[in-house]
Tab-separated table of C-alpha atoms and ligand atoms in Angstrom:
chain	number	residue	atom	x	y	z
A	1	MET	CA	-189.037	274.027	320.690
A	2	THR	CA	-187.960	276.393	323.452
A	3	PRO	CA	-187.463	279.826	321.920
A	4	PRO	CA	-183.991	281.393	322.177
A	5	PRO	CA	-183.757	284.149	324.819
A	6	ASN	CA	-184.478	287.083	322.558
A	7	ALA	CA	-185.472	289.733	325.049
A	8	ALA	CA	-183.318	292.782	324.390
A	9	ASP	CA	-181.048	292.036	327.321
A	10	PRO	CA	-181.884	288.795	329.063
A	11	THR	CA	-180.266	288.357	332.437
A	12	THR	CA	-177.464	285.841	332.663
A	13	ALA	CA	-179.698	283.589	334.742
A	14	ASP	CA	-182.482	283.741	332.141
A	15	ARG	CA	-180.064	282.958	329.380
A	16	ARG	CA	-178.549	280.056	331.270
A	17	ALA	CA	-181.966	278.614	332.010
A	18	ALA	CA	-182.939	278.907	328.337
A	19	HIS	CA	-179.690	277.254	327.231
A	20	GLU	CA	-180.186	274.373	329.648
A	21	ALA	CA	-183.780	273.946	328.495
A	22	ALA	CA	-182.534	273.727	324.903
A	23	LEU	CA	-179.903	271.141	325.845
A	24	PHE	CA	-182.414	269.023	327.761
A	25	GLU	CA	-184.825	269.055	324.806
A	26	LEU	CA	-182.169	267.695	322.497
A	27	LEU	CA	-181.023	265.126	325.074
A	28	ARG	CA	-184.560	263.732	325.296
A	29	ILE	CA	-184.325	262.524	321.694
A	30	PRO	CA	-182.753	259.018	321.618
A	31	SER	CA	-180.756	259.539	318.406
A	32	VAL	CA	-178.774	256.283	318.546
A	33	SER	CA	-177.144	255.964	315.129
A	34	ALA	CA	-175.953	252.360	315.569
A	35	ASP	CA	-179.482	251.033	316.078
A	36	SER	CA	-181.856	251.063	313.084
A	37	ARG	CA	-184.849	251.031	315.468
A	38	HIS	CA	-183.926	254.630	316.283
A	39	LYS	CA	-183.887	255.899	312.698
A	40	ALA	CA	-186.921	258.132	313.264
A	41	ASP	CA	-185.325	259.537	316.436
A	42	VAL	CA	-182.144	260.317	314.517
A	43	GLU	CA	-184.299	262.261	312.025
A	44	ARG	CA	-186.034	264.064	314.898
A	45	ALA	CA	-182.703	265.142	316.369
A	46	ALA	CA	-181.735	266.453	312.914
A	47	ASP	CA	-185.057	268.371	312.796
A	48	TRP	CA	-184.302	269.909	316.184
A	49	VAL	CA	-180.831	271.102	315.209
A	50	GLN	CA	-182.099	272.312	311.836
A	51	SER	CA	-184.837	274.446	313.355
A	52	ARG	CA	-182.496	275.878	316.009
A	53	LEU	CA	-179.974	276.919	313.328
A	54	GLY	CA	-182.765	278.292	311.141
A	55	GLY	CA	-184.333	280.080	314.126
A	56	MET	CA	-181.195	282.128	314.668
A	57	GLY	CA	-181.419	283.486	311.120
A	58	LEU	CA	-178.836	281.293	309.396
A	59	ALA	CA	-179.362	279.826	305.951
A	60	VAL	CA	-179.791	276.100	306.615
A	61	ASP	CA	-179.665	273.151	304.273
A	62	ARG	CA	-180.480	269.535	305.059
A	63	LEU	CA	-178.310	267.185	303.035
A	64	PRO	CA	-179.976	263.793	302.879
A	65	THR	CA	-177.751	260.695	302.862
A	66	PRO	CA	-178.589	256.973	302.785
A	67	GLY	CA	-177.980	257.203	306.537
A	68	ALA	CA	-178.607	260.209	308.783
A	69	PRO	CA	-179.128	263.732	307.418
A	70	ILE	CA	-176.233	266.186	307.475
A	71	LEU	CA	-177.090	269.760	308.426
A	72	TYR	CA	-175.287	272.678	306.894
A	73	ALA	CA	-175.807	276.307	307.881
A	74	GLU	CA	-173.930	279.513	307.305
A	75	SER	CA	-173.922	283.154	308.316
A	76	PRO	CA	-173.207	285.838	305.694
A	77	PRO	CA	-169.592	286.226	304.461
A	78	VAL	CA	-167.505	288.979	306.079
A	79	ALA	CA	-164.979	290.592	303.743
A	80	GLY	CA	-161.382	290.398	304.904
A	81	ALA	CA	-162.144	288.048	307.808
A	82	PRO	CA	-161.341	284.347	307.953
A	83	VAL	CA	-164.053	281.715	307.611
A	84	ALA	CA	-164.721	279.247	310.442
A	85	LEU	CA	-166.486	275.898	310.110
A	86	VAL	CA	-167.990	274.292	313.227
A	87	TYR	CA	-168.306	270.508	313.112
A	88	GLY	CA	-170.292	268.431	315.603
A	89	HIS	CA	-172.621	265.444	315.804
A	90	TYR	CA	-176.179	264.966	317.033
A	91	ASP	CA	-176.064	261.161	317.137
A	92	VAL	CA	-175.196	259.217	320.289
A	93	GLN	CA	-173.891	255.803	321.305
A	94	PRO	CA	-176.331	253.092	322.453
A	95	PRO	CA	-177.185	253.550	326.150
A	96	ASP	CA	-176.545	249.914	327.139
A	97	PRO	CA	-176.218	248.500	329.748
A	98	LEU	CA	-179.486	250.174	330.759
A	99	ASP	CA	-179.732	248.795	334.287
A	100	GLU	CA	-176.534	250.571	335.298
A	101	TRP	CA	-177.979	254.070	334.779
A	102	GLN	CA	-179.005	255.909	337.941
A	103	SER	CA	-181.566	257.900	335.940
A	104	PRO	CA	-182.934	256.959	332.500
A	105	PRO	CA	-180.469	257.802	329.667
A	106	PHE	CA	-182.934	259.938	327.723
A	107	GLU	CA	-184.445	261.773	330.691
A	108	PRO	CA	-181.836	264.443	331.417
A	109	THR	CA	-181.423	264.707	335.190
A	110	VAL	CA	-179.338	267.238	337.117
A	111	ARG	CA	-177.250	266.021	340.058
A	112	ASP	CA	-174.385	267.964	341.668
A	113	GLY	CA	-174.207	270.530	338.876
A	114	ASN	CA	-173.987	267.875	336.157
A	115	VAL	CA	-176.617	266.859	333.640
A	116	TYR	CA	-176.812	263.086	333.241
A	117	ALA	CA	-177.994	261.715	329.877
A	118	ARG	CA	-176.630	259.837	326.872
A	119	GLY	CA	-175.023	262.446	324.609
A	120	ALA	CA	-174.750	265.060	327.386
A	121	THR	CA	-171.087	265.668	326.608
A	122	ASP	CA	-170.641	263.469	323.479
A	123	ASP	CA	-171.582	265.472	321.585
A	124	LYS	CA	-174.943	267.190	321.991
A	125	GLY	CA	-173.863	269.404	324.895
A	126	GLN	CA	-170.519	270.351	323.401
A	127	MET	CA	-171.872	270.870	319.887
A	128	LEU	CA	-174.656	273.082	321.266
A	129	THR	CA	-172.165	275.432	322.951
A	130	HIS	CA	-171.255	276.722	319.478
A	131	VAL	CA	-174.831	276.918	318.266
A	132	LEU	CA	-175.717	278.874	321.408
A	133	GLY	CA	-172.493	280.902	321.336
A	134	VAL	CA	-173.335	282.169	317.853
A	135	GLU	CA	-177.027	282.502	318.718
A	136	THR	CA	-176.188	284.687	321.728
A	137	LEU	CA	-174.083	287.036	319.605
A	138	LEU	CA	-176.773	287.270	316.940
A	139	ALA	CA	-179.516	287.825	319.521
A	140	SER	CA	-177.563	290.645	321.124
A	141	GLY	CA	-177.477	292.533	317.851
A	142	GLY	CA	-174.716	290.786	315.874
A	143	PRO	CA	-173.382	290.886	313.219
A	144	LEU	CA	-170.773	288.170	313.514
A	145	PRO	CA	-167.176	289.374	313.039
A	146	LEU	CA	-166.516	286.522	310.609
A	147	GLN	CA	-168.451	284.002	308.588
A	148	VAL	CA	-169.372	280.921	310.612
A	149	LYS	CA	-170.467	277.733	308.871
A	150	PHE	CA	-171.960	274.746	310.700
A	151	LEU	CA	-171.677	271.122	309.605
A	152	ILE	CA	-173.542	268.863	312.012
A	153	GLU	CA	-173.868	265.165	311.256
A	154	GLY	CA	-175.710	262.166	312.666
A	155	GLU	CA	-173.343	259.260	311.980
A	156	GLU	CA	-170.161	260.092	313.862
A	157	GLU	CA	-170.621	257.293	316.345
A	158	VAL	CA	-170.782	254.762	313.509
A	159	GLY	CA	-167.778	256.034	311.561
A	160	SER	CA	-169.135	259.066	309.591
A	161	GLU	CA	-169.671	256.854	306.565
A	162	HIS	CA	-171.559	259.337	304.421
A	163	LEU	CA	-169.885	262.538	305.523
A	164	GLU	CA	-166.659	261.915	303.654
A	165	ALA	CA	-168.427	261.961	300.273
A	166	ALA	CA	-170.526	264.971	301.317
A	167	VAL	CA	-167.402	266.965	302.204
A	168	ALA	CA	-165.858	266.146	298.834
A	169	ARG	CA	-169.104	267.034	297.035
A	170	HIS	CA	-169.645	270.314	298.866
A	171	LYS	CA	-166.007	271.345	299.060
A	172	ASP	CA	-166.671	274.841	297.697
A	173	ARG	CA	-169.470	275.592	300.125
A	174	LEU	CA	-167.452	274.246	303.034
A	175	ALA	CA	-164.351	276.276	302.129
A	176	CYS	CA	-162.900	277.693	305.334
A	177	ASP	CA	-159.688	278.680	307.056
A	178	VAL	CA	-160.273	276.972	310.359
A	179	VAL	CA	-162.437	274.092	311.573
A	180	VAL	CA	-163.649	274.184	315.179
A	181	VAL	CA	-164.644	270.936	316.894
A	182	SER	CA	-165.769	270.549	320.498
A	183	ASP	CA	-166.047	266.784	320.941
A	184	SER	CA	-163.153	266.059	323.280
A	185	SER	CA	-162.103	266.876	326.844
A	186	GLN	CA	-160.356	269.283	329.132
A	187	PHE	CA	-157.200	267.871	330.701
A	188	ALA	CA	-158.769	267.982	334.175
A	189	PRO	CA	-161.394	270.060	336.015
A	190	GLY	CA	-160.183	273.658	335.842
A	191	VAL	CA	-157.419	272.723	333.341
A	192	PRO	CA	-158.898	273.375	329.876
A	193	ALA	CA	-157.065	272.019	326.857
A	194	VAL	CA	-156.518	272.353	323.167
A	195	THR	CA	-156.150	268.867	321.670
A	196	TYR	CA	-153.658	268.657	318.803
A	197	GLY	CA	-153.778	264.920	318.134
A	198	LEU	CA	-156.327	262.088	318.041
A	199	ARG	CA	-155.906	258.402	317.432
A	200	GLY	CA	-157.436	256.719	314.424
A	201	ILE	CA	-159.289	253.430	314.416
A	202	ALA	CA	-159.626	250.100	312.610
A	203	TYR	CA	-162.674	248.126	313.807
A	204	TYR	CA	-163.516	244.487	313.003
A	205	GLU	CA	-166.074	241.864	313.717
A	206	LEU	CA	-164.681	238.327	313.949
A	207	LEU	CA	-166.941	235.331	313.491
A	208	VAL	CA	-165.817	231.732	314.008
A	209	GLU	CA	-168.241	229.068	312.797
A	210	GLY	CA	-167.984	225.334	313.472
A	211	PRO	CA	-170.604	222.553	313.543
A	212	LYS	CA	-174.045	223.264	312.096
A	213	GLN	CA	-175.601	223.500	315.562
A	214	ASP	CA	-174.662	223.520	319.259
A	215	LEU	CA	-173.512	220.093	320.479
A	216	HIS	CA	-173.240	218.171	323.757
A	217	SER	CA	-169.745	219.045	324.971
A	218	GLY	CA	-169.316	215.607	326.554
A	219	THR	CA	-170.377	213.570	323.571
A	220	PHE	CA	-168.470	215.663	321.019
A	221	GLY	CA	-165.926	217.758	322.972
A	222	GLY	CA	-162.316	216.933	322.125
A	223	GLY	CA	-163.194	215.405	318.788
A	224	VAL	CA	-164.929	218.394	317.227
A	225	THR	CA	-163.405	221.883	316.880
A	226	ASN	CA	-164.961	224.282	319.386
A	227	PRO	CA	-165.439	227.775	317.820
A	228	ALA	CA	-165.273	229.461	321.243
A	229	ASN	CA	-161.909	227.811	321.966
A	230	VAL	CA	-160.687	228.889	318.533
A	231	LEU	CA	-161.838	232.463	319.068
A	232	ALA	CA	-160.064	232.564	322.446
A	233	LYS	CA	-156.857	231.395	320.750
A	234	LEU	CA	-157.170	234.008	317.988
A	235	LEU	CA	-157.815	236.824	320.437
A	236	ALA	CA	-154.923	235.736	322.651
A	237	ALA	CA	-152.622	235.883	319.614
A	238	LEU	CA	-153.303	239.592	319.008
A	239	VAL	CA	-151.112	241.072	321.752
A	240	ASP	CA	-147.901	239.708	323.320
A	241	ASP	CA	-146.926	239.770	326.993
A	242	SER	CA	-145.120	243.097	326.643
A	243	GLY	CA	-148.250	244.750	325.262
A	244	ARG	CA	-147.028	244.783	321.636
A	245	ILE	CA	-149.528	244.014	318.901
A	246	ARG	CA	-148.553	240.937	316.892
A	247	VAL	CA	-150.251	241.875	313.602
A	248	PRO	CA	-147.492	241.644	310.928
A	249	GLY	CA	-146.280	245.074	309.802
A	250	PHE	CA	-148.385	246.827	312.441
A	251	TYR	CA	-145.570	249.059	313.728
A	252	ASP	CA	-143.931	249.721	310.339
A	253	ASP	CA	-145.533	253.142	309.859
A	254	VAL	CA	-146.036	254.172	313.491
A	255	ARG	CA	-144.733	257.705	313.960
A	256	PRO	CA	-142.572	257.563	317.074
A	257	LEU	CA	-143.090	259.978	319.931
A	258	SER	CA	-140.424	262.676	319.931
A	259	GLU	CA	-138.364	263.216	323.083
A	260	ARG	CA	-139.792	266.739	323.221
A	261	GLU	CA	-143.370	265.460	323.239
A	262	ARG	CA	-142.576	262.834	325.850
A	263	ASP	CA	-141.090	265.558	327.981
A	264	GLU	CA	-144.160	267.757	327.514
A	265	PHE	CA	-146.543	264.910	328.418
A	266	SER	CA	-144.512	264.185	331.548
A	267	ARG	CA	-144.889	267.792	332.693
A	268	LEU	CA	-148.703	267.687	332.593
A	269	PRO	CA	-150.315	267.456	336.027
A	270	PHE	CA	-151.472	263.854	335.543
A	271	ASP	CA	-152.395	262.193	338.830
A	272	GLU	CA	-152.146	258.447	338.276
A	273	ALA	CA	-153.476	257.559	341.730
A	274	ARG	CA	-156.575	259.697	341.147
A	275	PHE	CA	-156.994	258.182	337.685
A	276	LYS	CA	-156.959	254.630	339.121
A	277	LYS	CA	-159.408	255.607	341.814
A	278	GLN	CA	-161.756	257.165	339.255
A	279	LEU	CA	-161.827	253.903	337.290
A	280	GLY	CA	-161.994	251.596	340.290
A	281	VAL	CA	-158.791	249.704	339.423
A	282	GLU	CA	-155.777	248.919	341.560
A	283	GLY	CA	-153.196	248.748	338.819
A	284	LEU	CA	-152.636	249.667	335.178
A	285	SER	CA	-150.961	247.806	332.338
A	286	GLY	CA	-150.047	248.432	328.720
A	287	GLU	CA	-147.202	248.551	326.260
A	288	GLU	CA	-143.890	248.271	328.073
A	289	GLY	CA	-141.694	251.355	328.079
A	290	TYR	CA	-144.483	253.932	327.846
A	291	SER	CA	-146.294	256.064	330.426
A	292	THR	CA	-150.067	255.960	330.847
A	293	LEU	CA	-150.569	259.213	328.908
A	294	GLU	CA	-148.281	258.003	326.126
A	295	ARG	CA	-150.144	254.694	325.939
A	296	ARG	CA	-153.533	256.408	325.828
A	297	TRP	CA	-152.714	259.229	323.425
A	298	ALA	CA	-149.834	258.352	321.185
A	299	ARG	CA	-149.373	254.578	320.976
A	300	PRO	CA	-151.539	252.145	319.002
A	301	THR	CA	-153.591	249.596	320.916
A	302	CYS	CA	-155.911	246.634	320.521
A	303	ASP	CA	-159.142	246.196	322.488
A	304	ILE	CA	-161.851	243.585	322.475
A	305	ASN	CA	-165.083	245.617	322.552
A	306	GLY	CA	-167.537	242.743	322.708
A	307	LEU	CA	-167.458	238.978	322.954
A	308	TRP	CA	-170.146	236.316	322.648
A	309	SER	CA	-170.577	232.580	322.367
A	310	GLY	CA	-172.363	229.660	323.946
A	311	TYR	CA	-174.579	229.621	326.966
A	312	GLN	CA	-175.066	232.959	328.743
A	313	GLY	CA	-177.921	232.048	331.094
A	314	GLU	CA	-177.935	231.155	334.769
A	315	GLY	CA	-176.150	228.036	336.012
A	316	ALA	CA	-173.993	225.621	334.027
A	317	LYS	CA	-174.990	224.205	330.664
A	318	THR	CA	-172.616	221.775	328.985
A	319	VAL	CA	-172.484	222.807	325.369
A	320	LEU	CA	-170.044	223.042	322.492
A	321	PRO	CA	-171.214	226.235	320.776
A	322	ALA	CA	-171.635	226.300	317.012
A	323	ARG	CA	-170.456	229.889	316.716
A	324	ALA	CA	-168.382	232.514	318.506
A	325	GLY	CA	-167.890	236.193	317.767
A	326	ALA	CA	-165.933	239.220	318.875
A	327	LYS	CA	-165.762	242.919	318.087
A	328	VAL	CA	-162.174	244.094	318.059
A	329	SER	CA	-160.734	247.562	317.540
A	330	PHE	CA	-157.237	248.877	317.019
A	331	ARG	CA	-156.582	252.517	317.851
A	332	LEU	CA	-154.064	253.868	315.375
A	333	VAL	CA	-151.549	256.682	315.418
A	334	PRO	CA	-150.109	258.655	312.505
A	335	ASP	CA	-149.010	257.318	309.924
A	336	GLN	CA	-150.703	253.912	310.173
A	337	ASP	CA	-153.126	252.932	307.425
A	338	PRO	CA	-156.286	251.043	308.522
A	339	LYS	CA	-156.283	249.024	305.257
A	340	LYS	CA	-152.808	247.690	305.958
A	341	VAL	CA	-154.007	246.629	309.420
A	342	THR	CA	-156.805	244.606	307.794
A	343	ALA	CA	-154.332	242.775	305.557
A	344	GLY	CA	-151.996	242.105	308.508
A	345	LEU	CA	-154.851	240.876	310.687
A	346	ARG	CA	-155.844	238.288	308.080
A	347	GLU	CA	-152.211	237.238	307.703
A	348	LEU	CA	-151.935	236.702	311.482
A	349	LEU	CA	-155.258	234.960	312.133
A	350	ASP	CA	-156.057	232.862	309.055
A	351	PRO	CA	-153.241	230.310	309.634
A	352	LEU	CA	-154.323	229.840	313.262
A	353	VAL	CA	-157.778	228.491	312.385
A	354	PRO	CA	-157.862	224.663	312.712
A	355	PRO	CA	-159.845	222.285	310.479
A	356	GLY	CA	-163.535	222.267	311.316
A	357	ALA	CA	-163.776	226.031	311.907
A	358	ARG	CA	-164.232	228.975	309.540
A	359	LEU	CA	-163.147	232.530	310.356
A	360	THR	CA	-164.824	235.569	308.833
A	361	ILE	CA	-163.250	238.975	309.409
A	362	LYS	CA	-165.631	241.822	308.666
A	363	PRO	CA	-164.041	245.284	308.693
A	364	HIS	CA	-166.227	248.108	310.027
A	365	HIS	CA	-165.037	251.716	310.141
A	366	GLY	CA	-161.465	252.828	309.736
A	367	ALA	CA	-159.748	256.183	310.064
A	368	PRO	CA	-156.120	257.241	310.399
A	369	GLY	CA	-154.792	259.115	313.436
A	370	VAL	CA	-154.001	262.833	313.258
A	371	VAL	CA	-151.561	265.298	314.743
A	372	PHE	CA	-152.100	268.965	313.945
A	373	PRO	CA	-149.293	271.531	313.899
A	374	LEU	CA	-149.284	273.778	316.953
A	375	ASP	CA	-148.049	276.772	314.993
A	376	SER	CA	-151.436	277.520	313.394
A	377	PRO	CA	-152.165	281.258	313.422
A	378	TYR	CA	-155.534	280.386	315.002
A	379	MET	CA	-154.079	278.571	318.005
A	380	GLU	CA	-153.525	281.744	320.017
A	381	ALA	CA	-157.044	282.948	319.200
A	382	ALA	CA	-158.377	279.650	320.581
A	383	ALA	CA	-156.243	279.884	323.724
A	384	SER	CA	-157.421	283.430	324.362
A	385	ALA	CA	-161.106	282.503	323.858
A	386	ILE	CA	-160.731	279.570	326.256
A	387	GLU	CA	-159.160	281.865	328.799
A	388	GLN	CA	-162.121	284.226	328.471
A	389	GLY	CA	-164.657	281.420	328.846
A	390	PHE	CA	-162.919	279.202	331.397
A	391	GLY	CA	-160.706	281.678	333.269
A	392	ALA	CA	-157.527	279.651	332.653
A	393	ARG	CA	-154.989	279.186	329.856
A	394	PRO	CA	-155.341	275.828	328.123
A	395	VAL	CA	-152.685	273.130	328.072
A	396	PHE	CA	-151.897	271.376	324.795
A	397	ILE	CA	-152.657	267.665	324.759
A	398	ARG	CA	-153.310	264.683	322.525
A	399	GLU	CA	-156.234	262.325	323.160
A	400	GLY	CA	-156.953	258.689	322.471
A	401	GLY	CA	-160.444	258.825	320.919
A	402	SER	CA	-161.189	259.216	317.223
A	403	ILE	CA	-163.169	261.717	315.155
A	404	PRO	CA	-162.911	260.140	311.715
A	405	ILE	CA	-163.796	263.196	309.640
A	406	VAL	CA	-161.116	265.546	310.994
A	407	ASN	CA	-158.537	264.008	308.639
A	408	THR	CA	-160.797	264.791	305.725
A	409	PHE	CA	-161.173	268.419	306.804
A	410	ALA	CA	-157.430	268.921	306.945
A	411	ARG	CA	-156.905	267.166	303.618
A	412	GLU	CA	-159.890	268.304	301.527
A	413	LEU	CA	-160.442	271.795	302.909
A	414	ARG	CA	-156.772	272.478	303.703
A	415	ALA	CA	-157.995	274.130	306.883
A	416	ASP	CA	-156.416	274.222	310.325
A	417	VAL	CA	-158.375	272.192	312.880
A	418	LEU	CA	-158.964	273.362	316.448
A	419	LEU	CA	-160.141	270.624	318.833
A	420	LEU	CA	-161.496	272.529	321.813
A	421	GLY	CA	-162.956	270.064	324.291
A	422	TRP	CA	-165.198	271.104	327.176
A	423	GLY	CA	-165.790	267.573	328.554
A	424	LEU	CA	-163.956	265.704	331.311
A	425	ASP	CA	-162.333	262.266	331.319
A	426	ASP	CA	-164.835	261.056	333.915
A	427	ASP	CA	-167.903	262.065	331.872
A	428	ASN	CA	-168.672	258.372	331.208
A	429	THR	CA	-168.919	258.782	327.453
A	430	HIS	CA	-170.064	255.528	325.791
A	431	SER	CA	-170.717	254.206	329.350
A	432	PRO	CA	-173.648	254.271	331.760
A	433	ASN	CA	-174.323	257.609	333.517
A	434	GLU	CA	-172.827	259.922	330.894
A	435	LYS	CA	-172.733	263.463	332.228
A	436	PHE	CA	-171.709	267.010	331.343
A	437	ASN	CA	-170.895	269.659	333.901
A	438	LEU	CA	-173.395	272.494	333.445
A	439	GLY	CA	-170.792	275.070	334.510
A	440	ASP	CA	-168.565	273.826	331.687
A	441	PHE	CA	-171.545	273.913	329.320
A	442	HIS	CA	-172.061	277.622	330.039
A	443	ARG	CA	-168.320	278.336	330.000
A	444	GLY	CA	-168.196	276.590	326.621
A	445	VAL	CA	-170.922	278.914	325.299
A	446	GLN	CA	-168.915	281.907	326.534
A	447	ALA	CA	-165.681	280.594	325.056
A	448	SER	CA	-167.478	280.046	321.755
A	449	ALA	CA	-168.881	283.575	321.755
A	450	ALA	CA	-165.360	284.903	322.475
A	451	LEU	CA	-163.770	282.676	319.832
A	452	TRP	CA	-165.346	284.364	316.810
A	453	ALA	CA	-163.984	287.767	317.765
A	454	SER	CA	-160.542	286.315	318.565
A	455	LEU	CA	-160.368	284.443	315.277
A	456	ALA	CA	-161.487	287.516	313.332
A	457	LYS	CA	-158.879	289.694	315.033
A	458	GLY	CA	-156.109	287.111	314.856
A	459	GLU	CA	-155.663	286.908	311.160
A	460	SER	CA	-157.478	288.145	308.129
A	461	GLY	CA	-157.644	286.160	304.955
A	462	GLN	CA	-159.930	284.415	302.570
A	463	GLY	CA	-161.126	280.851	302.656
A	464	LYS	CA	-158.197	278.949	301.181
A	465	GLY	CA	-160.506	276.767	299.142
A	466	GLU	CA	-162.263	279.673	297.447
B	501	LIG	N1	-166.131	262.344	321.085
B	501	LIG	C1	-165.592	261.113	320.661
B	501	LIG	C2	-164.128	261.165	320.259
B	501	LIG	C3	-163.170	261.495	321.372
B	501	LIG	C4	-163.200	260.750	322.528
B	501	LIG	C5	-162.259	262.489	321.203
B	501	LIG	C6	-162.300	261.055	323.538
B	501	LIG	C7	-161.359	262.782	322.198
B	501	LIG	C8	-161.394	262.063	323.381
B	501	LIG	C9	-166.358	260.616	319.461
B	501	LIG	O1	-167.713	260.889	319.482
B	501	LIG	C10	-166.227	259.131	319.427
B	501	LIG	O2	-166.492	258.468	320.371
B	501	LIG	N2	-165.788	258.630	318.309
B	501	LIG	C11	-165.678	257.233	318.081
B	501	LIG	C12	-165.374	257.075	316.631
B	501	LIG	C13	-165.559	255.721	316.093
B	501	LIG	C14	-166.944	255.205	316.331
B	501	LIG	C15	-165.227	255.684	314.626
B	501	LIG	C16	-164.592	256.617	318.938
B	501	LIG	O3	-163.547	257.246	319.198
B	501	LIG	O4	-164.787	255.487	319.377
B	502	LIG	ZN1	-168.353	262.543	319.968
C-alpha cells in the first residue's frame, strides 16, 4: 500500500502524485460484485479500503455479510458539531465488452488528463476523494471540526442487498445529521452540481421456455411455439408508440413534475446537439410531451438491458430455439413502488404467452426513487465547499441513475442526504473506457476537505438518531 503523504508539509504536487498512486492501486483490483469469480478480488478491495481508513487513524470495523464486506470507520465525536456519514462503494460493474477498451479495464491508464479504468469514477475515484479529503486534514494536524463516519460497501452495483439490514442493525452507530455521497455527476465540465433526486429501479429477468430442445425451424416452424418470437412479442408490449409504459397501474403513483421544476430544468445549459454528438446518435426519442432532461431525470422508463436466444455464431443457422431470455429494467420516480411494478408486469405479460411456451419472471433488485428537499441547512455548506474545490457555484439537478441505499438513509437515520457528484456524463460508467478526470479527482479532494469545515460552521446539533 502506498503510504499517505505524511511529510509535515508535502508540496501540492507530491500530494497529488500520492493521491493518484492510491487511486491507481485501488483501480487495479477487479472488484466486480456481479461475478462470483471475482469474490476474492472484492475482498481484496475491501482490505485496501480498510487499511487506508485504519492508516489515517480512524477506528475501523469490517462488517461481514453473506456477500461483500461492509466497512465502517469513524473519527472521534466533536461536541456541539453535527455528524456526517460518508457513503460510497468499492465494487464495480463487469468490464464487458472487453474488446472495446482502448487500455485494459484494470490497468489504470492516463490519457488527456483522464484516468481510464473500470470504477475510475463509479465509484472508486469519487469515494476516495472523501477518504483522501479527511486524510489530508488529519495529516496536516487535524483534528476534524466534526465527527465523520464512513460506510463503504461492496454490493452497490448489484442492488446493495445486505446493506439495508446492516443499516437497520447498526442504526445507533450510524446516527448522523447528514449523509454525503459522491457517486453521481457534475452537470457539465466546469458546471458542478448538487443532485437532489435520483430514480429508483425495478429489474427483472424474463425467461421463455418452449420445446425441450432446439428444433429445425423448417420442419417444426409454424406448428410449434417459438420462444424467441414470444419473447419479442412480450417485449414489444411493454411500451406503446408514444413512449408510455403499458404495465397496468404503472403511472398511478408517479409524482408529476411541477411547473416550477420544469422551468428550472429548462433553464439549465443543456446542449442537446452536443449530447447527441457525444453519444453518436442523430436523433432522440422518448415519452411524448417531455424534454430530454425530464425524460432522463424525472420520468419512469423501461429498458431492455440484455437479450439472448438461438444461434449467435457466424452465418445463418435455421433453428427454432428452445429458450429465450431478456433482462429488463424500469427506472422509477417517487412515489412508485417496485413491488407494484412486479404485480403489474405479471398482469400484462402472463396473458400474452401462447400455449407451448412458459414465462418465468424473476425479480432482481428494486428501489424507489428519491427527491430530497432543497431547504436542508446543509445545502449551503455543500454549495460553498464545492465552490472552494471547483471554483464555481453548483447548479441543482436530478439524475436518472439509482443508489438504492439512499432511501434507507433518509428513512432509517432521518438524515439529510447530499449527493455531490464529481463525475461527468461522458465518463462511460458501466460502458467500455470508463474514465475520471484527474483534475476533478483533485478538486473533489479539495471540496471534501472544505466540506467538513463548512458543515461544522453551518449548523450545530447532535446526531438526530442519538
Ligand atoms: N453511480 C451510480 C448511480 C448514478 C448513476 C447516480 C448516474 C447518478 C447518475 C451507481 O453506482 C449505479 O450505477 N447504480 C446502479 C444501481 C442498480 C444496480 C441497483 C444503477 O443505477 O444502475
Ligand atoms: Zn456508483
